[in-house]
Tab-separated table of C-alpha atoms in Angstrom:
chain	number	residue	atom	x	y	z
I	1	MET	CA	126.168	39.997	80.685
I	2	THR	CA	129.638	39.428	82.479
I	3	ARG	CA	131.804	42.633	84.179
I	4	ARG	CA	134.061	42.165	81.634
I	5	ALA	CA	131.594	41.819	78.523
I	6	ALA	CA	130.474	45.135	79.865
I	7	LEU	CA	133.154	47.030	79.997
I	8	ALA	CA	134.384	45.832	76.928
I	9	ALA	CA	131.079	47.033	75.406
I	10	ALA	CA	131.150	50.475	77.153
I	11	LEU	CA	134.867	50.968	75.689
I	12	LEU	CA	133.383	50.277	72.117
I	13	LEU	CA	130.670	53.722	72.698
I	14	PRO	CA	131.952	56.899	71.166
I	15	ALA	CA	134.104	59.019	73.808
I	16	GLY	CA	131.209	61.950	73.656
I	17	ALA	CA	128.386	58.620	74.947
I	18	ARG	CA	130.712	57.771	77.728
I	19	ALA	CA	131.313	60.927	78.971
I	20	GLN	CA	127.583	61.763	79.013
I	21	ALA	CA	126.138	62.769	82.516
I	22	PRO	CA	123.340	60.704	84.063
I	23	ALA	CA	120.108	62.216	83.180
I	24	TRP	CA	119.067	65.136	85.955
I	25	PRO	CA	117.884	64.825	88.672
I	26	ASN	CA	118.373	61.351	89.537
I	27	ARG	CA	118.944	61.682	93.684
I	28	PRO	CA	117.135	64.418	96.132
I	29	ILE	CA	117.853	67.852	95.496
I	30	THR	CA	118.748	70.066	98.567
I	31	MET	CA	116.739	73.282	99.305
I	32	ILE	CA	118.467	75.763	101.629
I	33	ALA	CA	116.528	77.888	103.474
I	34	PRO	CA	118.657	81.032	104.794
I	35	LEU	CA	116.251	81.874	107.515
I	36	ALA	CA	114.474	80.186	110.020
I	37	ALA	CA	111.433	77.779	109.871
I	38	GLY	CA	108.188	79.734	110.218
I	39	SER	CA	109.799	82.908	108.252
I	40	SER	CA	108.352	84.292	104.930
I	41	VAL	CA	111.269	82.979	103.327
I	42	ASP	CA	111.143	79.533	104.866
I	43	ILE	CA	107.226	79.391	103.706
I	44	LEU	CA	108.348	80.224	100.254
I	45	ALA	CA	111.171	78.096	99.935
I	46	ARG	CA	109.113	74.842	101.126
I	47	LEU	CA	106.183	75.729	98.588
I	48	VAL	CA	108.588	75.918	95.797
I	49	ALA	CA	110.373	72.618	96.953
I	50	GLU	CA	107.154	70.896	97.065
I	51	GLN	CA	106.690	71.899	93.310
I	52	TRP	CA	109.638	70.827	92.354
I	53	SER	CA	109.499	67.421	93.986
I	54	GLN	CA	106.363	66.714	92.657
I	55	ARG	CA	107.585	67.912	88.759
I	56	LEU	CA	110.938	66.428	88.670
I	57	GLY	CA	110.007	63.082	90.778
I	58	GLN	CA	112.347	63.753	93.199
I	59	PRO	CA	112.776	64.360	96.906
I	60	VAL	CA	113.261	68.187	97.864
I	61	PRO	CA	114.083	68.600	101.544
I	62	VAL	CA	114.470	71.889	102.954
I	63	GLU	CA	117.175	72.761	105.202
I	64	ASN	CA	116.818	75.824	107.249
I	65	ARG	CA	120.021	77.582	107.895
I	66	PRO	CA	119.475	80.580	109.602
I	67	ALA	CA	122.699	81.867	111.091
I	68	ALA	CA	124.370	84.727	110.518
I	69	ASN	CA	121.764	86.535	108.434
I	70	GLY	CA	121.737	84.048	105.856
I	71	ASN	CA	125.483	84.338	105.606
I	72	LEU	CA	126.053	80.469	106.766
I	73	ALA	CA	123.200	79.413	104.317
I	74	LEU	CA	124.664	81.186	101.079
I	75	SER	CA	128.296	80.209	101.566
I	76	GLN	CA	127.044	76.456	102.198
I	77	VAL	CA	125.614	77.115	98.642
I	78	ALA	CA	128.339	78.856	97.064
I	79	ARG	CA	130.965	75.954	97.883
I	80	ALA	CA	128.451	73.130	96.869
I	81	PRO	CA	128.742	71.292	93.913
I	82	ALA	CA	127.826	72.667	90.571
I	83	ASP	CA	125.596	69.606	89.651
I	84	GLY	CA	122.165	70.947	90.169
I	85	TYR	CA	121.489	69.334	93.441
I	86	THR	CA	121.813	72.201	95.770
I	87	ILE	CA	119.446	74.965	95.732
I	88	THR	CA	118.519	78.214	97.388
I	89	VAL	CA	116.268	80.995	97.924
I	90	THR	CA	117.380	85.009	98.255
I	91	GLY	CA	116.804	88.380	98.167
I	92	GLN	CA	117.931	91.480	98.922
I	93	THR	CA	119.507	90.669	102.248
I	94	SER	CA	121.629	88.556	101.236
I	95	VAL	CA	123.059	90.610	97.708
I	96	ALA	CA	122.921	93.816	98.990
I	97	PHE	CA	122.561	94.026	102.910
I	98	ASN	CA	125.003	91.286	104.276
I	99	PRO	CA	127.945	92.957	102.260
I	100	VAL	CA	127.451	96.315	104.057
I	101	LEU	CA	126.744	94.726	107.317
I	102	TYR	CA	129.364	92.327	107.366
I	103	GLY	CA	132.230	93.952	105.435
I	104	THR	CA	132.902	91.098	104.092
I	105	ILE	CA	131.281	87.977	103.522
I	106	PRO	CA	131.929	84.447	102.482
I	107	TYR	CA	130.635	84.247	99.173
I	108	ASP	CA	130.050	86.997	96.115
I	109	PRO	CA	126.237	87.282	95.172
I	110	LEU	CA	127.101	88.114	91.862
I	111	ARG	CA	130.207	85.480	91.112
I	112	ASP	CA	128.841	82.595	93.001
I	113	PHE	CA	125.450	81.833	92.169
I	114	ALA	CA	123.074	81.326	89.034
I	115	TYR	CA	119.916	83.116	89.600
I	116	ILE	CA	117.111	80.616	88.062
I	117	ALA	CA	113.999	83.351	88.466
I	118	ARG	CA	112.376	86.068	90.755
I	119	ILE	CA	109.507	84.384	92.544
I	120	ALA	CA	107.602	86.971	94.302
I	121	GLY	CA	107.824	89.932	96.342
I	122	ILE	CA	107.099	90.888	100.043
I	123	SER	CA	106.388	94.023	101.717
I	124	ASN	CA	105.967	94.849	105.489
I	125	ALA	CA	103.450	95.965	107.568
I	126	LEU	CA	104.374	98.603	110.516
I	127	VAL	CA	101.824	96.612	113.630
I	128	VAL	CA	100.942	97.427	117.090
I	129	ARG	CA	99.676	94.939	119.461
I	130	THR	CA	95.893	95.923	119.744
I	131	ALA	CA	96.142	96.536	123.612
I	132	SER	CA	98.542	99.313	122.732
I	133	PRO	CA	97.546	103.131	123.124
I	134	ILE	CA	99.210	104.101	119.616
I	135	ARG	CA	96.693	103.863	117.106
I	136	SER	CA	98.643	105.654	114.024
I	137	LEU	CA	102.013	106.159	112.834
I	138	ALA	CA	101.481	109.983	114.034
I	139	GLU	CA	100.667	108.834	117.713
I	140	LEU	CA	103.539	106.534	117.364
I	141	LEU	CA	106.167	109.250	115.817
I	142	ALA	CA	104.798	111.828	118.873
I	143	ALA	CA	105.799	108.888	121.676
I	144	ALA	CA	109.015	108.528	120.024
I	145	ARG	CA	109.847	112.553	120.360
I	146	ALA	CA	108.142	112.452	123.786
I	147	GLU	CA	110.675	110.229	125.393
I	148	PRO	CA	113.182	109.726	123.175
I	149	GLY	CA	115.117	106.225	123.358
I	150	LYS	CA	112.569	104.574	125.367
I	151	LEU	CA	110.038	102.871	122.431
I	152	THR	CA	111.546	99.715	121.398
I	153	TYR	CA	110.798	97.454	118.466
I	154	SER	CA	111.470	93.582	117.546
I	155	SER	CA	113.326	92.773	114.360
I	156	GLY	CA	114.312	88.896	113.557
I	157	GLY	CA	118.080	90.089	113.802
I	158	VAL	CA	120.274	92.801	112.623
I	159	GLY	CA	119.976	93.469	108.891
I	160	THR	CA	116.836	91.831	107.986
I	161	THR	CA	114.052	93.620	106.231
I	162	HIS	CA	112.244	94.026	109.738
I	163	HIS	CA	115.020	95.864	111.137
I	164	ILE	CA	116.054	97.990	107.823
I	165	SER	CA	111.914	98.876	108.101
I	166	SER	CA	112.538	100.450	111.657
I	167	ALA	CA	115.624	101.782	111.184
I	168	MET	CA	115.029	103.598	107.906
I	169	LEU	CA	111.805	105.015	109.848
I	170	ALA	CA	113.918	106.292	112.690
I	171	GLN	CA	116.326	107.697	109.546
I	172	GLN	CA	113.708	109.557	107.677
I	173	ALA	CA	111.431	110.611	110.801
I	174	ARG	CA	114.646	111.696	113.082
I	175	ILE	CA	113.660	109.726	115.934
I	176	ASP	CA	115.457	107.873	118.645
I	177	VAL	CA	113.922	104.080	119.098
I	178	LEU	CA	115.375	101.396	120.156
I	179	HIS	CA	116.140	97.851	118.418
I	180	VAL	CA	115.506	94.441	120.019
I	181	PRO	CA	116.788	91.961	117.897
I	182	TYR	CA	115.370	88.705	118.049
I	183	ARG	CA	116.740	84.713	116.464
I	184	GLY	CA	114.210	85.071	114.000
I	185	ALA	CA	110.799	86.567	112.552
I	186	PRO	CA	108.868	83.979	114.488
I	187	GLN	CA	109.734	84.877	117.942
I	188	GLY	CA	110.030	88.550	117.217
I	189	ILE	CA	106.466	88.967	115.759
I	190	LEU	CA	105.661	87.107	119.344
I	191	ALA	CA	107.558	89.705	121.324
I	192	ALA	CA	105.528	92.205	119.315
I	193	GLN	CA	102.343	90.619	120.034
I	194	SER	CA	102.800	90.059	123.792
I	195	GLY	CA	104.044	93.513	124.987
I	196	GLU	CA	107.722	92.979	125.082
I	197	VAL	CA	108.058	95.658	122.458
I	198	ASP	CA	106.415	98.657	121.298
I	199	PHE	CA	106.208	97.882	117.706
I	200	ALA	CA	107.736	96.435	114.653
I	201	TYR	CA	107.804	95.661	110.885
I	202	PHE	CA	107.669	92.489	109.669
I	203	ASN	CA	106.505	90.501	106.437
I	204	ILE	CA	102.870	91.123	105.611
I	205	SER	CA	102.655	87.398	104.615
I	206	THR	CA	103.635	86.083	108.143
I	207	LEU	CA	101.580	89.148	110.110
I	208	LEU	CA	98.362	88.141	108.236
I	209	PRO	CA	96.791	85.538	110.670
I	210	GLY	CA	97.590	87.627	113.841
I	211	ILE	CA	95.850	91.009	112.101
I	212	ARG	CA	93.114	88.755	110.992
I	213	SER	CA	93.190	87.535	114.087
I	214	GLY	CA	92.753	90.864	116.023
I	215	ALA	CA	96.304	90.581	117.646
I	216	PHE	CA	97.611	93.169	115.797
I	217	ARG	CA	96.573	96.566	114.696
I	218	PRO	CA	98.600	97.746	111.204
I	219	LEU	CA	99.439	101.388	111.212
I	220	ALA	CA	101.078	101.419	107.847
I	221	VAL	CA	102.773	99.063	104.954
I	222	THR	CA	105.867	99.560	103.132
I	223	SER	CA	105.112	99.030	99.336
I	224	ALA	CA	104.885	102.000	97.080
I	225	GLU	CA	101.138	101.255	96.844
I	226	ARG	CA	99.003	99.735	99.298
I	227	SER	CA	98.980	96.178	100.013
I	228	PRO	CA	95.698	93.978	98.426
I	229	PHE	CA	96.191	92.041	101.430
I	230	LEU	CA	95.262	95.240	103.542
I	231	PRO	CA	93.752	97.556	101.346
I	232	ASP	CA	92.674	99.890	103.960
I	233	VAL	CA	95.758	100.946	105.697
I	234	PRO	CA	98.123	103.851	104.503
I	235	THR	CA	101.489	103.162	102.706
I	236	MET	CA	104.137	104.886	104.323
I	237	LYS	CA	104.403	107.419	101.481
I	238	GLU	CA	101.024	108.350	101.985
I	239	LEU	CA	101.815	109.251	105.760
I	240	GLY	CA	104.738	111.922	104.860
I	241	PHE	CA	107.674	109.648	103.892
I	242	PRO	CA	108.163	109.850	99.919
I	243	ASP	CA	111.193	107.893	100.087
I	244	TYR	CA	110.210	105.194	102.130
I	245	GLU	CA	109.699	101.935	100.136
I	246	MET	CA	110.252	98.295	101.508
I	247	THR	CA	109.330	95.078	99.051
I	248	THR	CA	111.669	92.616	99.159
I	249	TRP	CA	111.961	90.055	96.334
I	250	VAL	CA	112.773	86.739	96.905
I	251	ALA	CA	114.342	84.536	93.830
I	252	ILE	CA	115.727	80.997	93.500
I	253	ALA	CA	119.356	80.379	92.745
I	254	THR	CA	121.603	77.705	92.347
I	255	VAL	CA	125.373	77.282	92.395
I	256	ALA	CA	127.251	78.819	89.643
I	257	GLY	CA	128.613	77.043	86.749
I	258	VAL	CA	125.622	74.228	86.834
I	259	PRO	CA	125.781	72.837	83.352
I	260	ALA	CA	123.157	74.414	81.003
I	261	PRO	CA	120.774	71.731	80.425
I	262	VAL	CA	120.584	71.511	84.270
I	263	LEU	CA	119.591	75.360	84.743
I	264	ALA	CA	117.458	75.276	81.382
I	265	ARG	CA	115.301	72.384	83.591
I	266	MET	CA	115.620	74.443	86.866
I	267	VAL	CA	113.954	77.206	84.921
I	268	GLU	CA	111.394	75.426	83.137
I	269	VAL	CA	110.383	73.634	86.029
I	270	THR	CA	110.089	77.157	88.067
I	271	ASN	CA	108.030	78.740	85.557
I	272	ALA	CA	105.678	76.508	85.088
I	273	ALA	CA	105.320	75.959	88.939
I	274	LEU	CA	104.555	79.842	88.690
I	275	GLY	CA	102.384	79.802	86.072
I	276	ASP	CA	100.039	77.097	87.757
I	277	PRO	CA	97.133	78.730	89.439
I	278	ALA	CA	96.736	76.831	92.285
I	279	VAL	CA	100.507	78.246	93.233
I	280	GLN	CA	99.654	81.593	91.932
I	281	ARG	CA	96.586	80.997	94.314
I	282	ARG	CA	98.552	79.785	97.068
I	283	LEU	CA	101.230	82.365	96.957
I	284	VAL	CA	98.245	85.263	97.291
I	285	GLU	CA	96.805	83.238	100.202
I	286	LEU	CA	100.071	83.510	102.126
I	287	GLY	CA	100.702	86.848	101.572
I	288	PHE	CA	102.994	87.019	98.909
I	289	GLU	CA	102.888	90.057	95.845
I	290	PRO	CA	103.215	88.563	92.496
I	291	LEU	CA	106.157	90.231	90.536
I	292	PRO	CA	106.711	90.651	86.785
I	293	PRO	CA	109.017	87.720	85.810
I	294	ILE	CA	112.446	88.438	84.617
I	295	PRO	CA	113.878	86.234	82.026
I	296	GLN	CA	116.516	83.746	83.649
I	297	PRO	CA	119.413	85.500	81.186
I	298	GLU	CA	118.340	89.036	82.452
I	299	MET	CA	118.685	87.925	86.478
I	300	LEU	CA	122.297	88.491	86.890
I	301	ALA	CA	122.037	92.174	85.384
I	302	PHE	CA	118.689	92.438	87.764
I	303	VAL	CA	120.666	91.231	90.887
I	304	ARG	CA	123.531	93.933	90.154
I	305	GLY	CA	121.430	96.810	89.660
I	306	GLU	CA	119.849	95.501	93.415
I	307	LYS	CA	122.827	95.435	94.950
I	308	GLU	CA	124.050	99.053	93.367
I	309	ARG	CA	120.436	99.992	94.736
I	310	TRP	CA	120.367	99.212	98.237
I	311	GLU	CA	124.182	99.320	99.498
I	312	PRO	CA	124.075	103.298	99.809
I	313	ILE	CA	120.553	102.905	101.834
I	314	ILE	CA	121.858	100.192	104.173
I	315	ARG	CA	125.351	102.512	104.629
I	316	ALA	CA	123.020	105.289	105.768
I	317	THR	CA	121.218	103.137	108.624
I	318	GLY	CA	124.620	102.707	110.003
I	319	ALA	CA	123.775	99.269	110.673
I	320	ARG	CA	126.445	96.871	111.599
I	321	ARG	CA	127.081	92.956	112.199
I	322	GLU	CA	129.944	91.112	113.501
């Protein structure tokens, strides 16, 4: 058929058929990860990307955009076309921490994104290196009170859950400790392991190899109940801090305004992956905690509630970023 004949045939089609979009997806989908390679969020992003690629038959490359506590990544997603070819992982940091830490951010967490599903939870563990003389939370607090301002702790950056976990301890225990932020979680963990800092809170999933190898001594976990990964380690609540809890949820999201059929397919693929026993086992192996599913239509209300819950907590820590 000549080009002219093909054009004439196309013009004979109904307007609705001519306007119909190509089947989704027909090209690669980009996953934007807001934290550094090797972090818990990066690990989860790559697992989701792998599942999407297998189930959709298209590559899902992961691009790490760790700058500005995730603001760079989320602003990139917010500006992307609403065509279903850009996705990201997000959680408390982008929803509730950053609006307080920065005052203004280049995206609106309630307006700019369509939340597909909550994937998993991540709790933190308080650790010291095995060579440390500190063997319990009580000993850590005693050392901090004996020499205010001397003890140091690392994080993957100001406003990360690692930082907020330690800031919450300082606030609730009324101790003076020094924050040493690093470029990302891997660097902060290495600093705690090498003795550059005295203690740290990091995601259990990224600490497990070091704990299992004997590099770290865990003193407490931040979840409401004991972690299935560290059943012999007490919670902060058990150790005398009833208001202390930090379990980070991670969700997958895309650009607000994607076509409804595309969003429905995204939800279908994600739910299928999360329901796969092999994926569930892999999440547990990586140190992630299963969370009850939230129907996609209820995700925005959930995010709004989390924003309202965490904003006053972050303000109370006094943490700020420029």
